[in-house]
């Protein structure tokens, strides 16, 4: 690998495309002939306007969005969205339906609770340690939205098809699979994604918002917590996280121009996931933790015969240049995150290592 | 200048120390031997722990903080702090005193109003277009805090000494002069600063918080908007803005090890400001806009005889490699921001250009 770079299986912040990193590096002292670093230019300059507008336009093309949607950049990560969604949409006594598929869904629900908003948890997979995605859910037809977590980084599950909510808009935390596959936005009122998995560095959260959702909000919400503030100012009511938006712009350019769009990205992600899952499924040594029909293409969670072996596995992998394979501290085990920027070469190297490790133990 | 870099007088995002930019660039593909970019490493790794802990320790040393203070990194800029301060501190009917010295103070006051909190505006310089810092203010002795804006980027004014508030803690927006001079934190309950002027890129706000201020908050505040969330998790309840914190760490290292601390930084800033103000004061062509006893060392706002000449001035300066001299769009005129990273060489180049322009017009 160039510059002694490792194969990075981190769950987030995570691997980013090498050409993107190289472009940031090469222009870091003088962005686009400005004579300034990207982190020194004014957000009110034509240089930065070009960056943010290109990021918005690429997002619209990649997702096939019409003018019915805003593309916004917000700070605070998905965790702030957990509060902003109920603050903006659960006004005048309206209620929301939540589906609980793990740690992040639970946190989202908790913010609605802290805010004393009305909500129902209409489905949960807690009965089986969040190892599956619920089916056959009854929704409340007058809910303001249905909240889901599209991919669960910790438990290794993913929604492969989105539920029929009888027209109630879905609000989805897509932090860990945004831009990993095409998306039919018709079902969604809002999609939000912390950038630090598939599209950029930490510190910026992308929000795709159906314009009519803005009508639900009141003006008693602090300015920086109102979606309308971002929608009316092209995400620049105050100084936005410029470096993060710039990196996202470059990643989206890579997605469009190098990868060739979200269909091709999805095919690549399916191929990577299949290679690793097929290997694990054919092994008596490794085993996956998520139900077969709910397994995530982004985060492959797996166990070894003993915790002792898992510890050795992670240590030896790290020594061999395969990083970030330790499972989340709340569940243990192992986890390989295969986000967009993870190459087939990296997955092959991982499978080779896993074969060797199995043979030797 | 190296790499055709310009002299950057932007008000923010603004010039950063060249050695800091060079270090970011050189290690961008492989941070500290990790085999990953700084934007690809886990915030739960020992690599990032070292970064954030070093940034906190350097802040404590530079400001001479004892263990009575938290050093926090929050997203959303100063604009989110305008709301978080009243949310956290104006509980149980408590009231705050605000001093209005311009655009940013006005916005801070407005967030307290949106939240239906109790507050008094105890002083304002609006009567003279915010061109001075108020004196001889009567404070309410039972206020939870007194809010000030220590430096006003748009109007070019700065508090040179902080008011005696009879023991009521000051909460200060120091976005544009934080770390530009030593600070006696005894008077302050909280200091906050968007990084994008003196200490780093946009997208991260530093918060220095007296621990006892945490006692004012209730648990009905959304998690990401409670200071206690950041204080109890070393600013890592969720993924923090890693790149911004890393850049701040390098700027603080430069401040400590290259500049030699805040006394030396202040002396340098005084020398830069004196050179420019002395030149303007001796000119019949240029004139400052702020009252002499309130002039900012960070943002020197000035006018030329006509708006036409101001336009030509900014255009010719830009062509000569002197960038960012246009005044804020809300007030017009010209503005030279002389933050920590602006060199004496840059100020000399500006004064030389101003002399030439005066002679030719």
Tab-separated table of N, CA, C and O in Angstrom, chain A residues 159-230:
chain	number	residue	atom	x	y	z
A	159	UNK	N	-31.734	-2.820	7.023
A	159	UNK	CA	-33.012	-2.921	6.309
A	159	UNK	C	-32.695	-3.139	4.829
A	159	UNK	O	-32.105	-2.271	4.190
A	160	UNK	N	-33.126	-4.285	4.278
A	160	UNK	CA	-32.877	-4.530	2.852
A	160	UNK	C	-34.010	-3.992	1.992
A	160	UNK	O	-33.821	-3.707	0.818
A	161	UNK	N	-35.220	-3.889	2.559
A	161	UNK	CA	-36.332	-3.186	1.901
A	161	UNK	C	-37.005	-2.358	2.983
A	161	UNK	O	-37.030	-2.754	4.152
A	162	UNK	N	-37.518	-1.212	2.596
A	162	UNK	CA	-38.107	-0.326	3.596
A	162	UNK	C	-39.599	-0.619	3.751
A	162	UNK	O	-40.276	-1.004	2.788
A	163	UNK	N	-40.134	-0.464	4.965
A	163	UNK	CA	-41.513	-0.885	5.236
A	163	UNK	C	-42.549	-0.003	4.541
A	163	UNK	O	-42.296	1.165	4.262
A	164	UNK	N	-43.700	-0.589	4.293
A	164	UNK	CA	-44.834	0.170	3.769
A	164	UNK	C	-45.538	0.818	4.960
A	164	UNK	O	-46.118	0.138	5.801
A	165	UNK	N	-45.492	2.132	5.022
A	165	UNK	CA	-46.011	2.845	6.193
A	165	UNK	C	-47.346	3.515	5.897
A	165	UNK	O	-47.759	4.425	6.623
A	166	UNK	N	-48.007	3.105	4.825
A	166	UNK	CA	-49.301	3.714	4.440
A	166	UNK	C	-49.201	5.211	4.225
A	166	UNK	O	-50.078	5.971	4.632
A	167	UNK	N	-48.101	5.617	3.657
A	167	UNK	CA	-47.962	7.026	3.306
A	167	UNK	C	-47.369	7.912	4.388
A	167	UNK	O	-47.080	9.082	4.141
A	168	UNK	N	-47.199	7.379	5.584
A	168	UNK	CA	-46.533	8.182	6.623
A	168	UNK	C	-45.051	8.283	6.252
A	168	UNK	O	-44.412	7.273	5.969
A	169	UNK	N	-44.489	9.500	6.223
A	169	UNK	CA	-43.095	9.639	5.794
A	169	UNK	C	-42.120	8.964	6.763
A	169	UNK	O	-42.273	9.069	7.978
A	170	UNK	N	-41.143	8.284	6.188
A	170	UNK	CA	-40.098	7.664	7.011
A	170	UNK	C	-39.004	8.696	7.282
A	170	UNK	O	-38.604	9.441	6.378
A	171	UNK	N	-38.570	8.763	8.517
A	171	UNK	CA	-37.377	9.536	8.887
A	171	UNK	C	-36.315	8.506	9.248
A	171	UNK	O	-36.515	7.700	10.158
A	172	UNK	N	-35.230	8.492	8.498
A	172	UNK	CA	-34.252	7.410	8.653
A	172	UNK	C	-32.873	7.926	9.016
A	172	UNK	O	-32.339	8.817	8.357
A	173	UNK	N	-32.307	7.342	10.056
A	173	UNK	CA	-30.883	7.523	10.348
A	173	UNK	C	-30.123	6.568	9.441
A	173	UNK	O	-30.136	5.362	9.648
A	174	UNK	N	-29.494	7.112	8.408
A	174	UNK	CA	-28.725	6.299	7.452
A	174	UNK	C	-27.227	6.535	7.607
A	174	UNK	O	-26.467	6.381	6.642
A	175	UNK	N	-26.801	6.894	8.806
A	175	UNK	CA	-25.390	7.237	9.005
A	175	UNK	C	-24.442	6.190	8.422
A	175	UNK	O	-23.424	6.531	7.843
A	176	UNK	N	-24.806	4.919	8.567
A	176	UNK	CA	-23.811	3.921	8.182
A	176	UNK	C	-24.112	3.200	6.862
A	176	UNK	O	-23.365	2.298	6.489
A	177	UNK	N	-25.145	3.609	6.130
A	177	UNK	CA	-25.253	3.052	4.766
A	177	UNK	C	-25.706	4.079	3.727
A	177	UNK	O	-26.043	3.702	2.593
A	178	UNK	N	-25.659	5.348	4.089
A	178	UNK	CA	-26.009	6.415	3.143
A	178	UNK	C	-25.059	6.367	1.947
A	178	UNK	O	-23.862	6.193	2.096
A	179	UNK	N	-25.626	6.470	0.758
A	179	UNK	CA	-24.848	6.493	-0.485
A	179	UNK	C	-24.148	5.155	-0.773
A	179	UNK	O	-23.252	5.095	-1.603
A	180	UNK	N	-24.580	4.084	-0.077
A	180	UNK	CA	-23.999	2.768	-0.374
A	180	UNK	C	-24.838	2.019	-1.405
A	180	UNK	O	-24.456	0.965	-1.885
A	181	UNK	N	-26.019	2.564	-1.720
A	181	UNK	CA	-26.954	1.917	-2.644
A	181	UNK	C	-27.964	2.967	-3.111
A	181	UNK	O	-28.122	4.000	-2.455
A	182	UNK	N	-28.665	2.699	-4.223
A	182	UNK	CA	-29.682	3.650	-4.667
A	182	UNK	C	-30.795	3.741	-3.625
A	182	UNK	O	-30.986	2.832	-2.813
A	183	UNK	N	-31.531	4.840	-3.663
A	183	UNK	CA	-32.554	5.073	-2.656
A	183	UNK	C	-33.778	5.671	-3.336
A	183	UNK	O	-33.656	6.625	-4.096
A	184	UNK	N	-34.941	5.073	-3.072
A	184	UNK	CA	-36.188	5.663	-3.576
A	184	UNK	C	-36.696	6.626	-2.516
A	184	UNK	O	-37.278	6.217	-1.515
A	185	UNK	N	-36.483	7.908	-2.728
A	185	UNK	CA	-36.776	8.892	-1.686
A	185	UNK	C	-38.271	9.163	-1.521
A	185	UNK	O	-38.658	9.874	-0.589
A	186	UNK	N	-39.102	8.583	-2.388
A	186	UNK	CA	-40.545	8.833	-2.280
A	186	UNK	C	-41.105	8.497	-0.904
A	186	UNK	O	-42.028	9.143	-0.421
A	187	UNK	N	-40.560	7.461	-0.296
A	187	UNK	CA	-41.081	7.022	1.006
A	187	UNK	C	-40.608	7.875	2.182
A	187	UNK	O	-41.100	7.712	3.298
A	188	UNK	N	-39.616	8.723	1.915
A	188	UNK	CA	-38.930	9.367	3.042
A	188	UNK	C	-39.313	10.831	3.225
A	188	UNK	O	-39.410	11.596	2.265
A	189	UNK	N	-39.510	11.211	4.482
A	189	UNK	CA	-39.662	12.619	4.818
A	189	UNK	C	-38.308	13.239	5.091
A	189	UNK	O	-38.058	14.406	4.825
A	190	UNK	N	-37.412	12.418	5.636
A	190	UNK	CA	-36.056	12.893	5.909
A	190	UNK	C	-35.106	11.712	6.035
A	190	UNK	O	-35.463	10.665	6.588
A	191	UNK	N	-33.915	11.902	5.508
A	191	UNK	CA	-32.824	10.951	5.694
A	191	UNK	C	-31.665	11.752	6.249
A	191	UNK	O	-31.373	12.840	5.749
A	192	UNK	N	-31.035	11.247	7.298
A	192	UNK	CA	-29.853	11.953	7.815
A	192	UNK	C	-28.712	10.974	8.009
A	192	UNK	O	-28.928	9.780	8.211
A	193	UNK	N	-27.494	11.493	7.912
A	193	UNK	CA	-26.324	10.612	7.954
A	193	UNK	C	-25.106	11.377	8.433
A	193	UNK	O	-24.657	12.313	7.774
A	194	UNK	N	-24.592	10.992	9.582
A	194	UNK	CA	-23.265	11.463	9.985
A	194	UNK	C	-22.291	11.025	8.904
A	194	UNK	O	-22.342	9.890	8.447
A	195	UNK	N	-21.411	11.924	8.490
A	195	UNK	CA	-20.586	11.657	7.300
A	195	UNK	C	-19.512	10.606	7.496
A	195	UNK	O	-19.025	10.031	6.516
A	196	UNK	N	-19.160	10.308	8.743
A	196	UNK	CA	-17.893	9.620	9.011
A	196	UNK	C	-17.864	8.125	8.724
A	196	UNK	O	-16.995	7.421	9.211
A	197	UNK	N	-18.826	7.635	7.925
A	197	UNK	CA	-18.773	6.226	7.507
A	197	UNK	C	-18.519	6.173	5.996
A	197	UNK	O	-17.454	5.777	5.559
A	198	UNK	N	-19.517	6.582	5.221
A	198	UNK	CA	-19.407	6.421	3.770
A	198	UNK	C	-19.030	7.676	2.993
A	198	UNK	O	-18.657	7.581	1.832
A	199	UNK	N	-19.172	8.859	3.584
A	199	UNK	CA	-19.053	10.036	2.724
A	199	UNK	C	-18.084	11.119	3.167
A	199	UNK	O	-17.927	12.107	2.464
A	200	UNK	N	-17.431	10.967	4.298
A	200	UNK	CA	-16.519	12.041	4.679
A	200	UNK	C	-15.980	11.907	6.081
A	200	UNK	O	-16.002	10.824	6.672
A	201	UNK	N	-15.492	13.020	6.632
A	201	UNK	CA	-14.943	13.002	7.993
A	201	UNK	C	-16.053	13.220	9.015
A	201	UNK	O	-17.172	13.604	8.666
A	202	UNK	N	-15.772	13.033	10.275
A	202	UNK	CA	-16.737	13.362	11.317
A	202	UNK	C	-16.906	14.872	11.396
A	202	UNK	O	-16.072	15.630	10.913
A	203	UNK	N	-18.019	15.315	11.986
A	203	UNK	CA	-18.240	16.739	12.189
A	203	UNK	C	-19.228	17.363	11.224
A	203	UNK	O	-19.467	18.560	11.283
A	204	UNK	N	-19.790	16.552	10.341
A	204	UNK	CA	-20.843	17.081	9.468
A	204	UNK	C	-21.855	15.973	9.216
A	204	UNK	O	-21.492	14.803	9.043
A	205	UNK	N	-23.119	16.340	9.281
A	205	UNK	CA	-24.215	15.389	9.098
A	205	UNK	C	-25.014	15.856	7.890
A	205	UNK	O	-25.432	17.008	7.830
A	206	UNK	N	-25.197	14.970	6.911
A	206	UNK	CA	-26.020	15.351	5.765
A	206	UNK	C	-27.485	15.073	6.080
A	206	UNK	O	-27.817	14.043	6.676
A	207	UNK	N	-28.337	15.992	5.655
A	207	UNK	CA	-29.775	15.853	5.869
A	207	UNK	C	-30.483	16.066	4.529
A	207	UNK	O	-30.310	17.107	3.891
A	208	UNK	N	-31.242	15.059	4.096
A	208	UNK	CA	-32.068	15.182	2.892
A	208	UNK	C	-33.502	15.312	3.393
A	208	UNK	O	-34.025	14.392	4.030
A	209	UNK	N	-34.092	16.461	3.123
A	209	UNK	CA	-35.366	16.784	3.754
A	209	UNK	C	-36.430	17.096	2.714
A	209	UNK	O	-36.233	17.964	1.861
A	210	UNK	N	-37.560	16.397	2.794
A	210	UNK	CA	-38.703	16.722	1.927
A	210	UNK	C	-39.247	18.081	2.372
A	210	UNK	O	-39.456	18.323	3.568
A	211	UNK	N	-39.434	18.977	1.403
A	211	UNK	CA	-39.737	20.363	1.753
A	211	UNK	C	-40.981	20.501	2.631
A	211	UNK	O	-41.016	21.325	3.540
A	212	UNK	N	-41.998	19.667	2.382
A	212	UNK	CA	-43.242	19.850	3.154
A	212	UNK	C	-43.066	19.506	4.634
A	212	UNK	O	-43.899	19.918	5.458
A	213	UNK	N	-41.989	18.796	4.986
A	213	UNK	CA	-41.743	18.519	6.409
A	213	UNK	C	-41.484	19.807	7.184
A	213	UNK	O	-41.733	19.872	8.395
A	214	UNK	N	-40.974	20.838	6.507
A	214	UNK	CA	-40.692	22.115	7.168
A	214	UNK	C	-41.953	22.740	7.754
A	214	UNK	O	-41.881	23.496	8.725
A	215	UNK	N	-43.111	22.425	7.148
A	215	UNK	CA	-44.362	23.044	7.593
A	215	UNK	C	-44.753	22.626	9.009
A	215	UNK	O	-45.555	23.290	9.664
A	216	UNK	N	-44.195	21.506	9.488
A	216	UNK	CA	-44.571	21.021	10.812
A	216	UNK	C	-43.962	21.849	11.940
A	216	UNK	O	-44.488	21.901	13.043
A	217	UNK	N	-42.827	22.505	11.657
A	217	UNK	CA	-42.083	23.189	12.725
A	217	UNK	C	-42.746	24.487	13.152
A	217	UNK	O	-43.444	25.130	12.368
A	218	UNK	N	-42.503	24.886	14.396
A	218	UNK	CA	-42.959	26.177	14.909
A	218	UNK	C	-41.735	27.091	15.010
A	218	UNK	O	-40.608	26.654	14.812
A	219	UNK	N	-41.980	28.361	15.330
A	219	UNK	CA	-40.836	29.269	15.444
A	219	UNK	C	-40.346	29.405	16.883
A	219	UNK	O	-39.635	30.335	17.223
A	220	UNK	N	-40.692	28.460	17.722
A	220	UNK	CA	-40.203	28.493	19.110
A	220	UNK	C	-38.979	27.600	19.286
A	220	UNK	O	-38.611	27.239	20.409
A	221	UNK	N	-38.388	27.221	18.182
A	221	UNK	CA	-37.212	26.353	18.226
A	221	UNK	C	-35.974	27.229	18.047
A	221	UNK	O	-35.944	28.086	17.163
A	222	UNK	N	-34.919	27.033	18.867
A	222	UNK	CA	-33.700	27.829	18.675
A	222	UNK	C	-33.210	27.764	17.221
A	222	UNK	O	-33.336	26.733	16.556
A	223	UNK	N	-32.675	28.869	16.760
A	223	UNK	CA	-32.334	29.041	15.342
A	223	UNK	C	-31.503	27.890	14.779
A	223	UNK	O	-31.787	27.391	13.688
A	224	UNK	N	-30.473	27.484	15.502
A	224	UNK	CA	-29.565	26.456	14.979
A	224	UNK	C	-30.175	25.055	15.028
A	224	UNK	O	-29.573	24.094	14.561
A	225	UNK	N	-31.349	24.924	15.631
A	225	UNK	CA	-31.995	23.614	15.741
A	225	UNK	C	-33.227	23.506	14.849
A	225	UNK	O	-33.945	22.522	14.901
A	226	UNK	N	-33.453	24.539	14.036
A	226	UNK	CA	-34.595	24.565	13.110
A	226	UNK	C	-34.110	24.209	11.718
A	226	UNK	O	-33.213	24.847	11.176
A	227	UNK	N	-34.705	23.225	11.095
A	227	UNK	CA	-34.285	22.863	9.721
A	227	UNK	C	-34.468	24.030	8.760
A	227	UNK	O	-33.695	24.203	7.820
A	228	UNK	N	-35.504	24.855	8.995
A	228	UNK	CA	-35.766	25.977	8.090
A	228	UNK	C	-34.576	26.937	8.015
A	228	UNK	O	-34.339	27.562	6.974
A	229	UNK	N	-33.822	27.048	9.108
A	229	UNK	CA	-32.646	27.918	9.122
A	229	UNK	C	-31.640	27.464	8.062
A	229	UNK	O	-31.072	28.274	7.323
A	230	UNK	N	-31.437	26.154	7.998
A	230	UNK	CA	-30.476	25.600	7.036
A	230	UNK	C	-31.036	25.657	5.619
A	230	UNK	O	-30.326	25.957	4.665
